[in-house]
Amino acid sequence: MRIIAPSELIINGDGSIFHLHLKPGQLADTVILVGDPGRVEQVAAYFDSVECRAENREFVAVTGECFGKRMTVQSTGIGTDNIDIVVNELDALANIDFETRTEKAEKTRLTLVRLGTCGGIQPELRIGDLVLSRISAGFDGLLNFYKGRNAVCDLEMEQDFVEHTGWSRLLTAPYFVRCSDRLAELFADRTVEGMTISAPGFYAPQGRFLRLSPADPSLNGKIESFEYRGRRFTNFEMEGSALAGLSLLLGHDAATICTVIAQRVALEMDTDYRPFVDKMIKMSLEKLAGL
Ligand code: R1P
Ligand code: URA
Protein backbone atom coordinates (compact mmCIF):
# COMPACT_ATOMS: atom_id res chain seq x y z
CA MET A 1 0.00 0.00 0.00
CA ARG A 2 1.49 3.37 -1.05
CA ILE A 3 1.78 5.85 1.82
CA ILE A 4 1.43 9.42 0.53
CA ALA A 5 4.11 11.68 2.05
CA PRO A 6 3.31 14.85 4.06
CA SER A 7 4.76 17.05 1.28
CA GLU A 8 2.36 15.50 -1.29
CA LEU A 9 -0.89 15.18 0.65
CA ILE A 10 -0.63 18.32 2.79
CA ILE A 11 -2.79 18.26 5.92
CA ASN A 12 -3.05 21.42 8.03
CA GLY A 13 -2.62 21.36 11.82
CA ASP A 14 -6.40 21.25 12.32
CA GLY A 15 -6.75 18.17 10.10
CA SER A 16 -8.04 20.08 7.05
CA ILE A 17 -6.67 19.82 3.51
CA PHE A 18 -4.03 22.35 2.44
CA HIS A 19 -5.90 24.84 0.22
CA LEU A 20 -9.60 24.14 0.75
CA HIS A 21 -9.40 24.03 4.58
CA LEU A 22 -12.14 21.34 4.60
CA LYS A 23 -11.78 18.22 6.77
CA PRO A 24 -12.81 14.74 5.67
CA GLY A 25 -16.41 14.31 6.73
CA GLN A 26 -17.21 17.95 5.96
CA LEU A 27 -17.61 17.23 2.25
CA ALA A 28 -20.93 16.11 0.74
CA ASP A 29 -21.00 13.66 -2.21
CA THR A 30 -22.81 16.29 -4.32
CA VAL A 31 -20.67 19.37 -4.90
CA ILE A 32 -21.58 22.61 -6.68
CA LEU A 33 -18.51 24.41 -8.01
CA VAL A 34 -18.59 28.13 -8.75
CA GLY A 35 -15.77 30.35 -9.97
CA ASP A 36 -16.73 33.45 -8.01
CA PRO A 37 -16.35 33.14 -4.19
CA GLY A 38 -19.23 35.64 -3.95
CA ARG A 39 -21.49 33.10 -5.68
CA VAL A 40 -21.11 30.65 -2.79
CA GLU A 41 -23.59 32.58 -0.64
CA GLN A 42 -25.94 32.91 -3.63
CA VAL A 43 -26.05 29.10 -3.76
CA ALA A 44 -26.10 28.62 0.02
CA ALA A 45 -29.12 30.94 0.21
CA TYR A 46 -31.14 27.91 -1.03
CA PHE A 47 -29.83 25.65 1.77
CA ASP A 48 -32.36 24.65 4.44
CA SER A 49 -29.54 24.34 7.01
CA VAL A 50 -25.78 24.92 7.14
CA GLU A 51 -23.46 22.35 8.70
CA CYS A 52 -20.05 24.02 8.21
CA ARG A 53 -18.15 26.72 6.36
CA ALA A 54 -14.48 26.88 5.28
CA GLU A 55 -12.49 29.70 3.71
CA ASN A 56 -8.93 30.17 2.46
CA ARG A 57 -7.79 32.46 -0.39
CA GLU A 58 -10.39 32.18 -3.22
CA PHE A 59 -11.63 28.84 -1.90
CA VAL A 60 -14.86 29.32 0.04
CA ALA A 61 -17.08 26.36 0.95
CA VAL A 62 -20.40 25.76 2.65
CA THR A 63 -21.84 22.30 3.39
CA GLY A 64 -25.47 21.92 4.31
CA GLU A 65 -28.81 20.44 3.39
CA CYS A 66 -30.47 21.69 0.22
CA PHE A 67 -34.02 20.64 -0.75
CA GLY A 68 -33.49 17.63 1.54
CA LYS A 69 -30.09 16.56 0.14
CA ARG A 70 -26.63 17.08 1.64
CA MET A 71 -24.54 19.27 -0.65
CA THR A 72 -21.33 21.29 -0.60
CA VAL A 73 -20.85 24.50 -2.56
CA GLN A 74 -17.20 25.28 -3.25
CA SER A 75 -15.66 28.25 -5.07
CA THR A 76 -12.69 27.60 -7.33
CA GLY A 77 -11.58 31.06 -8.42
CA ILE A 78 -10.67 31.49 -12.09
CA GLY A 79 -8.75 29.03 -14.26
CA THR A 80 -7.92 25.36 -14.72
CA ASP A 81 -4.86 25.67 -12.47
CA ASN A 82 -7.29 26.25 -9.61
CA ILE A 83 -9.43 23.31 -10.79
CA ASP A 84 -6.32 21.12 -10.46
CA ILE A 85 -6.18 22.06 -6.77
CA VAL A 86 -9.90 21.84 -6.11
CA VAL A 87 -10.61 18.50 -7.81
CA ASN A 88 -7.51 16.78 -6.38
CA GLU A 89 -8.28 18.03 -2.87
CA LEU A 90 -12.00 17.14 -3.06
CA ASP A 91 -11.02 13.66 -4.24
CA ALA A 92 -8.47 13.34 -1.43
CA LEU A 93 -11.13 14.30 1.14
CA ALA A 94 -13.40 11.58 -0.23
CA ASN A 95 -10.98 8.82 -1.17
CA ILE A 96 -7.80 9.06 0.91
CA ASP A 97 -7.63 8.04 4.56
CA PHE A 98 -5.96 11.03 6.29
CA GLU A 99 -4.86 8.88 9.26
CA THR A 100 -2.97 6.23 7.25
CA ARG A 101 -2.29 8.47 4.19
CA THR A 102 -3.40 5.63 1.93
CA GLU A 103 -6.13 5.31 -0.71
CA LYS A 104 -9.39 3.93 0.66
CA ALA A 105 -10.29 0.51 -0.70
CA GLU A 106 -13.86 1.60 -1.38
CA LYS A 107 -14.10 4.71 -3.48
CA THR A 108 -16.74 7.46 -3.32
CA ARG A 109 -17.95 8.71 -6.67
CA LEU A 110 -18.58 12.45 -6.31
CA THR A 111 -21.09 14.43 -8.36
CA LEU A 112 -19.38 17.69 -9.35
CA VAL A 113 -21.44 20.34 -11.12
CA ARG A 114 -19.83 23.63 -12.11
CA LEU A 115 -22.22 26.58 -12.40
CA GLY A 116 -20.43 29.38 -14.23
CA THR A 117 -20.70 32.17 -16.76
CA CYS A 118 -19.54 32.15 -20.38
CA GLY A 119 -19.37 33.95 -23.72
CA GLY A 120 -21.55 32.60 -26.55
CA ILE A 121 -19.94 32.18 -29.98
CA GLN A 122 -22.92 31.06 -32.09
CA PRO A 123 -25.46 33.68 -33.22
CA GLU A 124 -28.49 31.74 -31.94
CA LEU A 125 -27.24 31.76 -28.34
CA ARG A 126 -28.80 34.58 -26.33
CA ILE A 127 -27.76 36.25 -23.11
CA GLY A 128 -29.31 34.25 -20.27
CA ASP A 129 -29.24 30.91 -22.12
CA LEU A 130 -27.78 27.95 -20.24
CA VAL A 131 -25.14 25.86 -22.01
CA LEU A 132 -24.19 22.40 -20.76
CA SER A 133 -20.68 21.51 -21.97
CA ARG A 134 -21.21 18.05 -23.50
CA ILE A 135 -17.69 18.29 -24.85
CA SER A 136 -15.01 20.56 -23.40
CA ALA A 137 -11.97 21.55 -25.40
CA GLY A 138 -9.06 22.35 -23.12
CA PHE A 139 -6.68 24.94 -24.56
CA ASP A 140 -5.05 25.09 -21.11
CA GLY A 141 -2.89 21.96 -21.25
CA LEU A 142 -3.54 20.84 -17.67
CA LEU A 143 -4.66 17.31 -18.53
CA ASN A 144 -1.51 16.74 -20.61
CA PHE A 145 0.45 16.51 -17.33
CA TYR A 146 -1.55 13.46 -16.22
CA LYS A 147 -0.92 9.82 -17.11
CA GLY A 148 -3.97 8.28 -18.76
CA ARG A 149 -4.85 11.49 -20.62
CA ASN A 150 -5.09 9.68 -23.98
CA ALA A 151 -7.52 7.12 -22.57
CA VAL A 152 -10.13 9.76 -21.68
CA CYS A 153 -9.68 12.19 -24.59
CA ASP A 154 -11.15 12.11 -28.10
CA LEU A 155 -7.89 11.84 -30.09
CA GLU A 156 -9.58 11.86 -33.51
CA MET A 157 -11.25 15.15 -32.70
CA GLU A 158 -7.94 16.56 -31.46
CA GLN A 159 -6.29 15.65 -34.76
CA ASP A 160 -9.13 17.15 -36.86
CA PHE A 161 -9.09 20.35 -34.83
CA VAL A 162 -5.32 20.79 -35.00
CA GLU A 163 -5.47 20.36 -38.79
CA HIS A 164 -8.52 22.62 -39.25
CA THR A 165 -7.02 25.51 -37.28
CA GLY A 166 -3.34 25.07 -38.23
CA TRP A 167 -2.76 24.98 -34.44
CA SER A 168 0.51 26.78 -33.61
CA ARG A 169 3.33 24.70 -32.14
CA LEU A 170 3.82 27.52 -29.62
CA LEU A 171 0.48 26.58 -28.04
CA THR A 172 -0.09 23.63 -25.76
CA ALA A 173 -1.83 20.57 -27.30
CA PRO A 174 -5.63 20.94 -27.03
CA TYR A 175 -7.60 18.09 -25.43
CA PHE A 176 -11.25 17.09 -25.87
CA VAL A 177 -13.22 15.49 -23.03
CA ARG A 178 -16.86 14.61 -22.43
CA CYS A 179 -19.02 15.36 -19.42
CA SER A 180 -20.92 12.69 -17.45
CA ASP A 181 -23.72 11.06 -19.49
CA ARG A 182 -25.85 10.85 -16.36
CA LEU A 183 -25.59 14.61 -15.73
CA ALA A 184 -26.10 15.49 -19.40
CA GLU A 185 -29.35 13.53 -19.28
CA LEU A 186 -30.42 15.13 -16.00
CA PHE A 187 -30.09 18.68 -17.37
CA ALA A 188 -31.09 17.98 -21.00
CA ASP A 189 -34.52 19.64 -20.83
CA ARG A 190 -33.26 22.91 -19.30
CA THR A 191 -29.97 23.50 -21.12
CA VAL A 192 -28.55 23.78 -24.62
CA GLU A 193 -26.12 20.92 -25.23
CA GLY A 194 -22.86 22.61 -26.20
CA MET A 195 -19.25 22.18 -27.15
CA THR A 196 -17.20 24.53 -25.01
CA ILE A 197 -13.70 25.92 -25.09
CA SER A 198 -11.92 26.27 -21.76
CA ALA A 199 -9.38 28.99 -22.46
CA PRO A 200 -6.27 29.71 -20.38
CA GLY A 201 -7.18 33.42 -20.28
CA PHE A 202 -10.04 35.87 -20.86
CA TYR A 203 -8.53 38.19 -23.48
CA ALA A 204 -6.32 36.95 -26.38
CA PRO A 205 -6.98 33.26 -25.49
CA GLN A 206 -10.67 33.99 -26.21
CA GLY A 207 -9.89 36.23 -29.21
CA ARG A 208 -10.39 39.56 -27.37
CA PHE A 209 -8.29 42.51 -28.48
CA LEU A 210 -7.95 45.53 -26.18
CA ARG A 211 -4.39 46.86 -26.74
CA LEU A 212 -2.70 43.49 -27.35
CA SER A 213 -3.64 41.61 -30.50
CA PRO A 214 -4.15 37.84 -30.39
CA ALA A 215 -1.20 36.07 -32.08
CA ASP A 216 -3.62 34.61 -34.64
CA PRO A 217 -6.54 37.03 -35.14
CA SER A 218 -8.25 34.49 -37.41
CA LEU A 219 -8.34 31.72 -34.74
CA ASN A 220 -11.85 32.52 -33.46
CA GLY A 221 -13.20 32.34 -37.02
CA LYS A 222 -11.61 28.91 -37.46
CA ILE A 223 -13.01 27.79 -34.11
CA GLU A 224 -16.51 28.94 -35.11
CA SER A 225 -16.39 27.10 -38.45
CA PHE A 226 -15.02 23.83 -36.98
CA GLU A 227 -17.54 21.00 -37.13
CA TYR A 228 -17.15 17.53 -35.65
CA ARG A 229 -19.81 14.83 -35.97
CA GLY A 230 -22.51 17.47 -36.39
CA ARG A 231 -21.35 19.58 -33.43
CA ARG A 232 -20.04 23.15 -33.43
CA PHE A 233 -18.40 25.16 -30.70
CA THR A 234 -20.91 27.13 -28.66
CA ASN A 235 -19.09 29.01 -25.90
CA PHE A 236 -15.94 30.08 -24.08
CA GLU A 237 -15.24 29.72 -20.37
CA MET A 238 -12.15 28.87 -18.33
CA GLU A 239 -12.51 25.75 -16.12
CA GLY A 240 -14.70 23.00 -17.61
CA SER A 241 -12.02 21.03 -19.50
CA ALA A 242 -9.93 20.33 -16.41
CA LEU A 243 -13.02 19.53 -14.37
CA ALA A 244 -14.27 17.01 -16.95
CA GLY A 245 -10.83 15.51 -17.62
CA LEU A 246 -9.69 15.07 -14.00
CA SER A 247 -13.13 13.69 -13.07
CA LEU A 248 -12.89 11.09 -15.84
CA LEU A 249 -9.44 10.04 -14.58
CA LEU A 250 -10.53 9.91 -10.93
CA GLY A 251 -13.94 8.29 -11.50
CA HIS A 252 -16.27 11.17 -10.60
CA ASP A 253 -19.40 12.42 -12.39
CA ALA A 254 -18.84 15.98 -13.60
CA ALA A 255 -20.51 18.58 -15.78
CA THR A 256 -20.29 22.30 -16.45
CA ILE A 257 -23.33 24.51 -16.99
CA CYS A 258 -22.80 28.17 -17.82
CA THR A 259 -25.09 31.16 -18.24
CA VAL A 260 -24.30 33.13 -21.40
CA ILE A 261 -23.43 36.68 -20.28
CA ALA A 262 -21.51 37.88 -23.38
CA GLN A 263 -22.65 37.40 -26.99
CA ARG A 264 -19.38 37.41 -28.91
CA VAL A 265 -20.96 37.37 -32.39
CA ALA A 266 -23.39 40.24 -31.78
CA LEU A 267 -20.73 41.88 -29.55
CA GLU A 268 -23.26 42.32 -26.70
CA MET A 269 -22.74 42.06 -22.95
CA ASP A 270 -25.05 42.10 -19.94
CA THR A 271 -23.23 43.13 -16.77
CA ASP A 272 -26.44 42.72 -14.76
CA TYR A 273 -26.47 38.93 -15.11
CA ARG A 274 -27.08 37.92 -11.48
CA PRO A 275 -30.83 37.12 -11.97
CA PHE A 276 -29.96 34.73 -14.86
CA VAL A 277 -27.31 33.03 -12.72
CA ASP A 278 -29.80 32.75 -9.88
CA LYS A 279 -32.27 30.92 -12.14
CA MET A 280 -29.49 28.50 -13.18
CA ILE A 281 -28.61 27.87 -9.54
CA LYS A 282 -32.20 27.16 -8.45
CA MET A 283 -32.89 24.85 -11.41
CA SER A 284 -29.64 22.94 -10.85
CA LEU A 285 -30.12 22.49 -7.11
CA GLU A 286 -33.67 21.22 -7.58
CA LYS A 287 -32.56 18.69 -10.17
CA LEU A 288 -29.56 17.49 -8.13
CA ALA A 289 -31.72 17.15 -5.01
CA GLY A 290 -33.93 14.74 -6.95
CA LEU A 291 -31.06 12.48 -8.07
C1 R1P B 1 -14.14 34.96 -16.26
O1 R1P B 1 -14.81 36.15 -16.05
C2 R1P B 1 -14.64 33.86 -15.33
O2 R1P B 1 -16.05 33.65 -15.56
C3 R1P B 1 -16.32 32.32 -15.98
C4 R1P B 1 -14.99 31.87 -16.55
O3 R1P B 1 -14.91 30.47 -16.64
C5 R1P B 1 -13.98 32.52 -15.63
O4 R1P B 1 -13.83 31.82 -14.43
O5 R1P B 1 -16.81 31.46 -14.98
P1 R1P B 1 -17.23 31.84 -13.48
O6 R1P B 1 -18.36 32.82 -13.60
O7 R1P B 1 -17.64 30.58 -12.81
O8 R1P B 1 -16.01 32.42 -12.79
N1 URA C 1 -16.50 34.03 -19.00
C1 URA C 1 -15.59 33.80 -19.97
O1 URA C 1 -14.62 33.07 -19.76
N2 URA C 1 -15.76 34.41 -21.16
C2 URA C 1 -16.78 35.26 -21.41
O2 URA C 1 -16.86 35.81 -22.50
C3 URA C 1 -17.72 35.49 -20.38
C4 URA C 1 -17.56 34.85 -19.17
PDB file of C-alpha atoms and ligand atoms in Angstrom, residues 78 114 116-121 197-199 201-202 206 208 235-239 258-264 269 273, ligand 2:
ATOM      1  CA  ILE A  78     -10.667  31.493 -12.086  1.00  0.00           C
ATOM      2  CA  ARG A 114     -19.828  23.628 -12.110  1.00  0.00           C
ATOM      3  CA  GLY A 116     -20.428  29.377 -14.231  1.00  0.00           C
ATOM      4  CA  THR A 117     -20.697  32.169 -16.764  1.00  0.00           C
ATOM      5  CA  CYS A 118     -19.538  32.149 -20.379  1.00  0.00           C
ATOM      6  CA  GLY A 119     -19.370  33.954 -23.716  1.00  0.00           C
ATOM      7  CA  GLY A 120     -21.546  32.599 -26.549  1.00  0.00           C
ATOM      8  CA  ILE A 121     -19.942  32.179 -29.983  1.00  0.00           C
ATOM      9  CA  ILE A 197     -13.700  25.918 -25.093  1.00  0.00           C
ATOM     10  CA  SER A 198     -11.924  26.268 -21.765  1.00  0.00           C
ATOM     11  CA  ALA A 199      -9.384  28.987 -22.459  1.00  0.00           C
ATOM     12  CA  GLY A 201      -7.183  33.424 -20.279  1.00  0.00           C
ATOM     13  CA  PHE A 202     -10.044  35.871 -20.864  1.00  0.00           C
ATOM     14  CA  GLN A 206     -10.672  33.990 -26.206  1.00  0.00           C
ATOM     15  CA  ARG A 208     -10.391  39.555 -27.367  1.00  0.00           C
ATOM     16  CA  ASN A 235     -19.092  29.011 -25.899  1.00  0.00           C
ATOM     17  CA  PHE A 236     -15.938  30.075 -24.083  1.00  0.00           C
ATOM     18  CA  GLU A 237     -15.243  29.721 -20.368  1.00  0.00           C
ATOM     19  CA  MET A 238     -12.152  28.871 -18.332  1.00  0.00           C
ATOM     20  CA  GLU A 239     -12.510  25.745 -16.122  1.00  0.00           C
ATOM     21  CA  CYS A 258     -22.797  28.170 -17.817  1.00  0.00           C
ATOM     22  CA  THR A 259     -25.094  31.157 -18.236  1.00  0.00           C
ATOM     23  CA  VAL A 260     -24.298  33.128 -21.400  1.00  0.00           C
ATOM     24  CA  ILE A 261     -23.434  36.681 -20.283  1.00  0.00           C
ATOM     25  CA  ALA A 262     -21.514  37.881 -23.376  1.00  0.00           C
ATOM     26  CA  GLN A 263     -22.650  37.404 -26.988  1.00  0.00           C
ATOM     27  CA  ARG A 264     -19.376  37.408 -28.911  1.00  0.00           C
ATOM     28  CA  MET A 269     -22.744  42.061 -22.950  1.00  0.00           C
ATOM     29  CA  TYR A 273     -26.466  38.935 -15.108  1.00  0.00           C
TER      30      TYR A 273
HETATM   31  N1  URA B   2     -16.502  34.034 -18.999  1.00  0.00           N
HETATM   32  C1  URA B   2     -15.587  33.801 -19.970  1.00  0.00           C
HETATM   33  O1  URA B   2     -14.623  33.066 -19.759  1.00  0.00           O
HETATM   34  N2  URA B   2     -15.764  34.414 -21.156  1.00  0.00           N
HETATM   35  C2  URA B   2     -16.780  35.260 -21.406  1.00  0.00           C
HETATM   36  O2  URA B   2     -16.864  35.808 -22.503  1.00  0.00           O
HETATM   37  C3  URA B   2     -17.725  35.487 -20.382  1.00  0.00           C
HETATM   38  C4  URA B   2     -17.556  34.854 -19.172  1.00  0.00           C
END
